[in-house]
CSV table of C-alpha atoms in Angstrom, one decimal:
chain,number,residue,atom,x,y,z
A,1,MET,CA,-0.3,-13.1,-22.7
A,2,SER,CA,0.6,-12.8,-19.0
A,3,LEU,CA,3.9,-11.7,-17.5
A,4,LYS,CA,5.0,-15.3,-16.9
A,5,GLU,CA,4.2,-16.2,-20.5
A,6,GLN,CA,6.1,-13.2,-21.8
A,7,PHE,CA,9.2,-13.6,-19.6
A,8,GLY,CA,9.1,-17.2,-18.5
A,9,THR,CA,9.2,-16.2,-14.8
A,10,ASP,CA,6.4,-16.0,-12.2
A,11,VAL,CA,6.8,-12.9,-9.9
A,12,LEU,CA,5.1,-13.3,-6.5
A,13,LEU,CA,4.4,-11.0,-3.6
A,14,THR,CA,5.0,-13.3,-0.7
A,15,GLY,CA,5.1,-11.1,2.4
A,16,TRP,CA,4.5,-7.5,3.5
A,17,GLY,CA,4.6,-5.0,6.3
A,18,HIS,CA,2.9,-1.7,6.8
A,19,SER,CA,3.1,1.1,9.4
A,20,ARG,CA,0.4,3.4,10.4
A,21,PHE,CA,0.3,6.6,8.4
A,22,GLY,CA,0.1,10.0,10.0
A,23,LYS,CA,2.1,12.3,12.2
A,24,LEU,CA,4.4,9.7,13.8
A,25,THR,CA,6.4,11.7,16.3
A,26,GLU,CA,7.8,8.6,18.0
A,27,ASP,CA,9.3,7.3,14.7
A,28,THR,CA,12.3,8.2,12.6
A,29,LEU,CA,12.9,7.3,9.0
A,30,GLU,CA,15.1,4.5,10.1
A,31,SER,CA,12.7,3.0,12.6
A,32,LEU,CA,9.9,3.0,10.0
A,33,ILE,CA,12.1,1.3,7.4
A,34,VAL,CA,13.4,-1.3,9.8
A,35,ARG,CA,10.0,-2.1,11.2
A,36,VAL,CA,8.2,-2.7,7.9
A,37,ALA,CA,11.1,-4.6,6.4
A,38,ALA,CA,11.2,-6.9,9.4
A,39,GLU,CA,7.5,-7.6,9.1
A,40,ALA,CA,7.7,-8.2,5.4
A,41,ILE,CA,10.6,-10.7,5.7
A,42,GLU,CA,9.0,-12.5,8.6
A,43,ASN,CA,5.6,-12.8,6.8
A,44,SER,CA,7.2,-14.0,3.6
A,45,GLY,CA,8.8,-16.9,5.5
A,46,VAL,CA,12.2,-16.3,4.0
A,47,ASP,CA,15.4,-15.9,5.9
A,48,ALA,CA,17.0,-12.5,5.6
A,49,ALA,CA,20.1,-14.2,4.1
A,50,GLN,CA,18.0,-15.1,1.1
A,51,ILE,CA,17.4,-11.5,0.1
A,52,ASP,CA,19.4,-10.8,-3.0
A,53,GLU,CA,18.6,-7.1,-3.5
A,54,ILE,CA,16.9,-4.2,-1.8
A,55,TYR,CA,15.1,-1.3,-3.4
A,56,LEU,CA,14.0,1.7,-1.3
A,57,GLY,CA,11.5,4.2,-2.7
A,58,GLN,CA,11.9,7.6,-1.1
A,59,PHE,CA,11.3,11.1,-2.5
A,60,ASN,CA,12.9,13.2,0.4
A,61,SER,CA,13.9,16.4,-1.6
A,62,GLY,CA,15.1,17.9,1.6
A,63,LEU,CA,12.2,16.7,3.8
A,64,VAL,CA,14.8,15.1,6.1
A,65,PRO,CA,18.5,15.9,6.4
A,66,LEU,CA,19.6,12.4,5.5
A,67,GLY,CA,19.7,12.1,1.7
A,68,PHE,CA,21.4,8.7,1.5
A,69,PRO,CA,19.1,6.2,3.2
A,70,SER,CA,19.4,3.0,1.1
A,71,SER,CA,21.6,1.2,3.7
A,72,LEU,CA,19.1,1.9,6.5
A,73,ALA,CA,17.3,-1.3,5.5
A,74,LEU,CA,20.4,-3.3,6.5
A,75,GLN,CA,19.7,-2.4,10.1
A,76,THR,CA,16.8,-4.9,9.9
A,77,ASP,CA,18.9,-8.0,10.2
A,78,PRO,CA,22.7,-8.7,10.4
A,79,ALA,CA,22.2,-11.2,7.5
A,80,LEU,CA,21.5,-8.3,5.2
A,81,ALA,CA,25.1,-7.0,5.5
A,82,ASN,CA,26.6,-6.4,2.0
A,83,VAL,CA,23.2,-6.9,0.2
A,84,PRO,CA,23.0,-4.5,-2.7
A,85,ALA,CA,20.6,-1.7,-1.7
A,86,THR,CA,19.5,1.2,-3.9
A,87,ARG,CA,17.3,4.3,-3.3
A,88,VAL,CA,14.8,4.9,-6.1
A,89,GLU,CA,13.2,8.3,-6.7
A,90,ASN,CA,10.5,9.3,-9.2
A,91,ALA,CA,8.5,11.9,-7.2
A,92,CYS,CA,5.2,10.6,-5.7
A,93,ALA,CA,5.7,7.4,-7.7
A,94,SER,CA,8.9,6.5,-6.0
A,95,GLY,CA,7.4,3.5,-4.2
A,96,SER,CA,6.1,1.9,-7.4
A,97,ALA,CA,9.3,2.8,-9.2
A,98,ALA,CA,11.2,0.8,-6.5
A,99,PHE,CA,8.6,-2.0,-6.9
A,100,GLN,CA,9.2,-2.2,-10.7
A,101,GLN,CA,13.0,-2.2,-10.2
A,102,GLY,CA,12.6,-5.2,-8.0
A,103,VAL,CA,10.4,-6.9,-10.5
A,104,LYS,CA,12.9,-6.2,-13.3
A,105,ALA,CA,15.8,-7.6,-11.2
A,106,ILE,CA,13.9,-10.9,-10.9
A,107,LEU,CA,13.0,-11.0,-14.6
A,108,ALA,CA,16.6,-10.3,-15.5
A,109,GLY,CA,17.7,-13.2,-13.4
A,110,THR,CA,20.1,-11.2,-11.3
A,111,ALA,CA,17.9,-11.8,-8.2
A,112,ARG,CA,15.5,-14.4,-7.0
A,113,THR,CA,14.3,-12.6,-3.8
A,114,VAL,CA,14.0,-8.9,-3.5
A,115,LEU,CA,13.0,-6.6,-0.6
A,116,VAL,CA,11.1,-3.5,-1.7
A,117,ILE,CA,10.5,-0.7,0.8
A,118,GLY,CA,8.7,2.7,0.5
A,119,ALA,CA,9.2,5.3,3.3
A,120,GLU,CA,8.9,9.0,3.9
A,121,LYS,CA,9.1,11.2,7.0
A,122,MET,CA,7.4,14.5,6.2
A,123,THR,CA,5.8,15.9,9.3
A,124,ASP,CA,9.1,17.0,11.0
A,125,ALA,CA,9.5,19.6,8.2
A,126,SER,CA,7.7,22.9,8.3
A,127,PRO,CA,4.7,23.5,6.0
A,128,GLU,CA,6.9,25.9,3.9
A,129,LEU,CA,9.6,23.2,3.5
A,130,VAL,CA,7.1,20.5,2.6
A,131,GLY,CA,5.6,22.8,0.0
A,132,SER,CA,8.9,23.8,-1.6
A,133,ALA,CA,10.1,20.2,-1.5
A,134,LEU,CA,7.1,18.8,-3.3
A,135,LEU,CA,7.3,21.6,-5.9
A,136,GLY,CA,10.7,20.4,-6.7
A,137,ALA,CA,8.8,17.8,-8.8
A,138,ASP,CA,7.3,20.5,-11.0
A,139,TYR,CA,9.2,21.9,-14.0
A,140,ASP,CA,7.7,25.4,-13.9
A,141,LEU,CA,7.6,26.0,-10.1
A,142,ALA,CA,10.6,24.2,-8.8
A,143,GLY,CA,12.6,26.6,-6.5
A,144,GLN,CA,9.9,29.3,-6.6
A,145,GLU,CA,7.6,30.6,-3.8
A,146,SER,CA,4.1,29.2,-3.8
A,147,THR,CA,1.2,29.5,-1.3
A,148,SER,CA,-0.8,26.6,-2.7
A,149,GLY,CA,1.9,24.1,-3.9
A,150,PHE,CA,0.6,21.0,-5.7
A,151,ALA,CA,-2.9,21.8,-4.8
A,152,GLY,CA,-2.6,24.8,-7.1
A,153,LEU,CA,-1.4,22.6,-9.9
A,154,PHE,CA,-4.3,20.2,-9.5
A,155,ALA,CA,-6.7,23.2,-9.2
A,156,VAL,CA,-5.5,24.2,-12.7
A,157,VAL,CA,-6.4,20.6,-13.8
A,158,ALA,CA,-9.9,20.9,-12.2
A,159,GLY,CA,-10.4,24.3,-13.9
A,160,ALA,CA,-9.4,23.0,-17.3
A,161,TYR,CA,-11.6,20.0,-16.8
A,162,GLU,CA,-14.6,22.2,-16.1
A,163,ASP,CA,-13.8,24.4,-19.0
A,164,ARG,CA,-13.8,21.4,-21.4
A,165,TYR,CA,-16.5,19.3,-20.0
A,166,GLY,CA,-18.7,21.5,-17.9
A,167,ALA,CA,-19.2,22.1,-14.2
A,168,ILE,CA,-18.2,19.2,-11.9
A,169,GLY,CA,-20.7,20.1,-9.3
A,170,ASP,CA,-20.7,17.9,-6.1
A,171,VAL,CA,-18.8,15.0,-7.5
A,172,LEU,CA,-15.4,15.8,-6.0
A,173,GLY,CA,-17.1,16.1,-2.6
A,174,SER,CA,-18.7,12.7,-3.1
A,175,ILE,CA,-15.3,11.2,-4.0
A,176,ALA,CA,-13.8,12.7,-0.8
A,177,ALA,CA,-16.6,11.4,1.3
A,178,LYS,CA,-16.3,7.9,-0.2
A,179,ASN,CA,-12.7,7.7,0.6
A,180,HIS,CA,-13.0,9.0,4.1
A,181,ARG,CA,-15.7,6.4,4.7
A,182,ASN,CA,-13.5,3.7,3.4
A,183,GLY,CA,-10.6,4.9,5.5
A,184,VAL,CA,-12.6,4.2,8.7
A,185,ASP,CA,-12.0,0.5,8.1
A,186,ASN,CA,-8.3,0.8,7.5
A,187,PRO,CA,-6.2,0.5,10.7
A,188,PHE,CA,-3.2,2.1,8.8
A,189,ALA,CA,-5.1,5.2,7.7
A,190,GLN,CA,-4.2,8.7,8.9
A,191,LEU,CA,-7.8,10.1,8.7
A,192,ARG,CA,-10.2,7.4,10.1
A,193,ARG,CA,-13.3,9.6,10.2
A,194,ASP,CA,-16.5,9.4,8.1
A,195,LEU,CA,-17.0,13.1,7.3
A,196,GLY,CA,-20.1,12.6,5.2
A,197,GLU,CA,-21.0,14.1,1.8
A,198,ASP,CA,-22.5,17.4,3.1
A,199,PHE,CA,-19.2,18.3,4.9
A,200,CYS,CA,-17.0,17.3,2.0
A,201,ARG,CA,-19.1,19.2,-0.5
A,202,THR,CA,-19.4,22.4,1.6
A,203,VAL,CA,-16.8,25.2,2.0
A,204,SER,CA,-16.6,26.1,5.7
A,205,ASP,CA,-14.2,27.2,8.4
A,206,LYS,CA,-13.2,23.5,8.9
A,207,ASN,CA,-13.2,22.8,5.2
A,208,PRO,CA,-11.8,25.9,3.5
A,209,ILE,CA,-10.8,26.4,-0.1
A,210,VAL,CA,-7.1,25.5,-0.5
A,211,ALA,CA,-6.7,26.4,-4.2
A,212,GLY,CA,-9.1,27.2,-7.0
A,213,THR,CA,-12.2,25.1,-6.3
A,214,LEU,CA,-10.4,22.5,-4.3
A,215,ARG,CA,-11.3,22.3,-0.6
A,216,ARG,CA,-9.2,20.8,2.2
A,217,THR,CA,-11.2,17.6,1.9
A,218,ASP,CA,-10.1,17.4,-1.8
A,219,CYS,CA,-6.4,17.2,-0.8
A,220,SER,CA,-4.4,14.3,0.6
A,221,PRO,CA,-2.6,15.1,3.9
A,222,VAL,CA,1.1,15.4,4.8
A,223,SER,CA,2.1,12.1,6.3
A,224,ASP,CA,4.8,9.9,7.8
A,225,GLY,CA,4.8,6.1,7.1
A,226,ALA,CA,6.4,3.1,5.4
A,227,ALA,CA,5.4,-0.1,3.7
A,228,ALA,CA,7.5,-3.1,2.5
A,229,LEU,CA,7.0,-6.3,0.6
A,230,VAL,CA,9.1,-9.3,-0.6
A,231,LEU,CA,9.1,-10.3,-4.3
A,232,THR,CA,10.3,-13.7,-5.3
A,233,THR,CA,9.7,-16.5,-7.9
A,234,SER,CA,7.5,-19.5,-7.5
A,235,THR,CA,10.6,-21.7,-7.1
A,236,ALA,CA,12.1,-19.5,-4.4
A,237,ARG,CA,8.8,-19.1,-2.4
A,238,SER,CA,9.0,-20.2,1.2
A,239,ALA,CA,6.5,-22.7,2.5
A,240,GLY,CA,6.5,-20.8,5.8
A,241,ALA,CA,4.9,-17.7,4.5
A,242,ALA,CA,2.1,-16.2,6.7
A,243,THR,CA,-0.4,-16.0,3.8
A,244,ASP,CA,-0.9,-17.2,0.3
A,245,PRO,CA,1.2,-15.2,-2.3
A,246,VAL,CA,-0.1,-12.8,-4.8
A,247,ARG,CA,0.9,-12.9,-8.5
A,248,LEU,CA,2.0,-10.0,-10.6
A,249,THR,CA,0.5,-10.6,-14.0
A,250,GLY,CA,1.3,-7.3,-15.7
A,251,PHE,CA,2.9,-3.9,-15.2
A,252,GLY,CA,3.3,-0.7,-17.1
A,253,HIS,CA,5.4,2.4,-16.8
A,254,ALA,CA,5.2,5.6,-18.9
A,255,ASN,CA,6.6,9.1,-18.5
A,256,ASP,CA,5.2,12.3,-20.0
A,257,PHE,CA,7.0,15.5,-20.7
A,258,LEU,CA,7.9,17.5,-17.6
A,259,PRO,CA,6.9,21.1,-18.8
A,260,ALA,CA,3.2,21.6,-18.3
A,261,ALA,CA,3.0,23.4,-21.6
A,262,ARG,CA,3.7,20.0,-23.3
A,263,ARG,CA,0.9,18.2,-21.6
A,264,ASP,CA,-2.9,18.4,-21.9
A,265,PRO,CA,-4.0,19.1,-18.3
A,266,THR,CA,-7.1,16.9,-18.5
A,267,GLU,CA,-5.8,14.0,-20.7
A,268,PHE,CA,-3.1,12.4,-18.5
A,269,ALA,CA,-1.9,10.7,-21.7
A,270,ALA,CA,1.1,8.8,-20.2
A,271,THR,CA,-1.1,7.6,-17.3
A,272,ARG,CA,-3.4,6.1,-19.9
A,273,VAL,CA,-0.5,4.4,-21.7
A,274,SER,CA,0.7,2.9,-18.4
A,275,PHE,CA,-2.7,1.3,-17.9
A,276,GLU,CA,-2.8,0.0,-21.4
A,277,ARG,CA,0.7,-1.5,-21.1
A,278,ALA,CA,-0.1,-3.2,-17.8
A,279,LEU,CA,-3.5,-4.6,-18.9
A,280,ARG,CA,-2.1,-5.8,-22.2
A,281,MET,CA,0.8,-7.6,-20.5
A,282,ALA,CA,-1.7,-9.2,-18.1
A,283,GLY,CA,-4.0,-10.2,-20.9
A,284,VAL,CA,-7.0,-8.7,-19.1
A,285,GLY,CA,-9.6,-6.0,-19.5
A,286,LEU,CA,-11.4,-3.8,-17.0
A,287,ASP,CA,-14.2,-6.3,-16.7
A,288,ASP,CA,-11.7,-8.8,-15.4
A,289,LEU,CA,-10.7,-6.6,-12.4
A,290,ASP,CA,-12.4,-6.7,-9.0
A,291,PHE,CA,-11.1,-3.4,-7.6
A,292,ALA,CA,-8.6,-0.6,-8.1
A,293,GLU,CA,-6.2,1.4,-5.9
A,294,VAL,CA,-5.5,4.7,-7.7
A,295,HIS,CA,-3.5,7.8,-6.9
A,296,ASP,CA,-6.0,10.3,-5.5
A,297,CYS,CA,-3.5,12.9,-4.3
A,298,PHE,CA,-6.4,15.2,-5.1
A,299,THR,CA,-10.0,14.2,-5.8
A,300,ILE,CA,-9.9,15.6,-9.3
A,301,ALA,CA,-7.1,13.1,-10.0
A,302,GLU,CA,-9.3,10.2,-9.0
A,303,LEU,CA,-12.1,11.5,-11.2
A,304,ILE,CA,-9.8,11.6,-14.2
A,305,MET,CA,-8.4,8.1,-13.4
A,306,TYR,CA,-11.9,6.7,-14.0
A,307,GLU,CA,-11.7,8.0,-17.5
A,308,VAL,CA,-8.0,7.2,-18.0
A,309,MET,CA,-8.4,3.5,-17.1
A,310,GLY,CA,-11.4,3.3,-19.4
A,311,LEU,CA,-14.2,3.0,-16.9
A,312,THR,CA,-16.0,5.9,-18.6
A,313,ALA,CA,-15.4,8.1,-21.7
A,314,PRO,CA,-13.5,11.3,-21.2
A,315,GLY,CA,-15.6,13.9,-19.5
A,316,GLU,CA,-18.0,11.3,-18.1
A,317,GLY,CA,-16.1,10.3,-14.9
A,318,ARG,CA,-18.9,11.6,-12.7
A,319,ARG,CA,-21.1,8.8,-13.9
A,320,ALA,CA,-18.9,6.3,-12.0
A,321,VAL,CA,-19.7,8.2,-8.8
A,322,GLU,CA,-23.3,9.1,-9.5
A,323,GLU,CA,-24.2,5.6,-10.6
A,324,GLY,CA,-22.3,4.0,-7.7
A,325,TRP,CA,-19.7,2.0,-9.8
A,326,VAL,CA,-16.7,3.0,-7.6
A,327,TYR,CA,-18.3,2.4,-4.2
A,328,ARG,CA,-17.6,-0.7,-2.1
A,329,ASP,CA,-20.6,-2.6,-3.6
A,330,GLY,CA,-20.2,-1.2,-7.1
A,331,ARG,CA,-18.9,-2.8,-10.3
A,332,MET,CA,-15.3,-1.4,-9.7
A,333,PRO,CA,-14.6,-0.4,-6.1
A,334,VAL,CA,-11.9,2.3,-6.0
A,335,ASN,CA,-9.7,3.0,-3.1
A,336,ILE,CA,-11.2,0.7,-0.5
A,337,SER,CA,-8.2,1.5,1.6
A,338,GLY,CA,-9.3,5.2,1.8
A,339,GLY,CA,-6.7,6.1,-0.9
A,340,LEU,CA,-4.2,8.8,-0.4
A,341,LYS,CA,-7.1,11.1,0.6
A,342,ALA,CA,-7.8,9.2,3.9
A,343,LYS,CA,-5.0,6.7,4.3
A,344,GLY,CA,-2.4,9.4,3.9
A,345,HIS,CA,0.4,10.2,1.4
A,346,PRO,CA,3.9,9.7,2.7
A,347,VAL,CA,5.3,10.2,-0.7
A,348,GLY,CA,7.9,7.5,-1.1
A,349,ALA,CA,5.7,4.9,0.7
A,350,THR,CA,2.5,5.4,-1.3
A,351,GLY,CA,3.2,3.0,-4.2
A,352,VAL,CA,4.4,0.2,-2.0
A,353,SER,CA,1.4,0.7,0.3
A,354,GLN,CA,-1.0,0.5,-2.6
A,355,HIS,CA,0.5,-2.9,-3.5
A,356,VAL,CA,0.4,-4.1,0.1
A,357,VAL,CA,-3.3,-3.2,0.8
A,358,SER,CA,-4.2,-4.8,-2.6
A,359,ALA,CA,-2.3,-8.0,-1.7
A,360,MET,CA,-4.2,-8.1,1.6
A,361,GLN,CA,-7.5,-7.9,-0.2
A,362,LEU,CA,-6.4,-10.7,-2.6
A,363,THR,CA,-5.4,-13.0,0.2
A,364,GLY,CA,-8.5,-12.4,2.3
A,365,THR,CA,-6.4,-10.7,5.1
A,366,ALA,CA,-7.7,-7.1,4.8
A,367,GLY,CA,-9.9,-7.3,8.0
A,368,ALA,CA,-12.7,-4.7,8.1
A,369,MET,CA,-11.6,-3.5,4.6
A,370,GLN,CA,-12.1,-6.9,3.1
A,371,LEU,CA,-14.2,-7.2,-0.1
A,372,PRO,CA,-16.0,-10.5,-0.8
A,373,ALA,CA,-13.4,-12.8,-2.5
A,374,PRO,CA,-11.7,-10.5,-5.0
A,375,ARG,CA,-9.4,-12.3,-7.5
A,376,ARG,CA,-7.7,-9.5,-9.5
A,377,ALA,CA,-6.7,-5.8,-8.8
A,378,VAL,CA,-5.1,-2.9,-10.6
A,379,VAL,CA,-2.8,-0.5,-8.8
A,380,GLN,CA,-2.0,3.0,-10.2
A,381,ASN,CA,0.6,5.4,-8.8
A,382,MET,CA,1.9,8.6,-10.4
A,383,GLY,CA,4.5,11.3,-9.8
A,384,GLY,CA,3.9,14.9,-10.6
A,385,VAL,CA,0.8,15.9,-12.6
A,386,GLY,CA,0.6,12.6,-14.6
A,387,VAL,CA,4.3,12.7,-15.4
A,388,ALA,CA,5.7,9.5,-14.0
A,389,ASN,CA,3.1,6.7,-14.2
A,390,TYR,CA,3.1,3.1,-12.9
A,391,VAL,CA,0.4,0.5,-13.1
A,392,SER,CA,0.4,-3.1,-11.8
A,393,VAL,CA,-2.1,-5.9,-12.2
A,394,LEU,CA,-2.2,-8.4,-9.3
A,395,GLU,CA,-4.1,-11.6,-8.9
A,396,ALA,CA,-4.8,-14.1,-6.2
A,397,VAL,CA,-3.0,-17.4,-6.5
């Protein structure tokens, strides 16, 4: 049973916009939001006056002084005056949280056309402020001093994984190298450099240990950036859209307990549930998917996602790398965009960006990133260490 069969409504992604990710000194939070919103509206072929609702995904947590940005989207077009606009926050999953709120507004019948934006401006803040802001998403470390931040938390995950399943070896370096290579073909990516496996696997002055066994190349960078998309129904779709639409066929959301003591550090149980819910709603299995965009904030997270989505059994995720399944020409290409690792991770923008780059693939408009005629994709975005989890299944129309 698909989303349309369950709810009686077809939800389409009909236009999108995406900024470059990185240290964008020439941009403000406002300029990023306005630019991608304008692109999404124009590419969808709708008039701004047709937008019924706006959802903005942003984490912030003190990264910028303005803590009330929802109405910045109205600066895009005078016709957006008085349109309901809401900021949505769920840590690093804020973008996908905004996306699903837009979907639910359409399914509820309270909106026919929704503008979804994800944005974050992080690089103006000091490294200390960035670290403390991100740790605000952790139950145990919020408000405390930390020299390693979330890298330290995922280093704990990596250590627990090795304790349970044995040494990881070079697999994390291979994941990092894969995503850096993919990022070369992504014009939006922050790190467009093929670093090679030897560099990513080796501790050096240029690739030092950040926390535990995690090297710099195992960690996503601090980023600025924004992405936006327009959601609508098949009956409200504009004939003037720049591309074919993409259909949402299933979605899932699951939250886990916030205290680390109540979560198995290697299981990512709620992440697994979000995958199961999305695939069940879409009426598909892994063999029906052509590629995946997953939340590789750290390479250990991508490794575990292979297992959580069911690509391998628990503890066997390395097979997906060693046997080539997750590479561009493999059975399940993962993070063709470069992922958070190379594309960058402006926290609130990430989930929307993942949907946009997947929509580009499914409409044959991904340029150098393009896979040969993919028909269906899965997008996974999470906040915290597997705490807030969102999955979408998208398909070409």
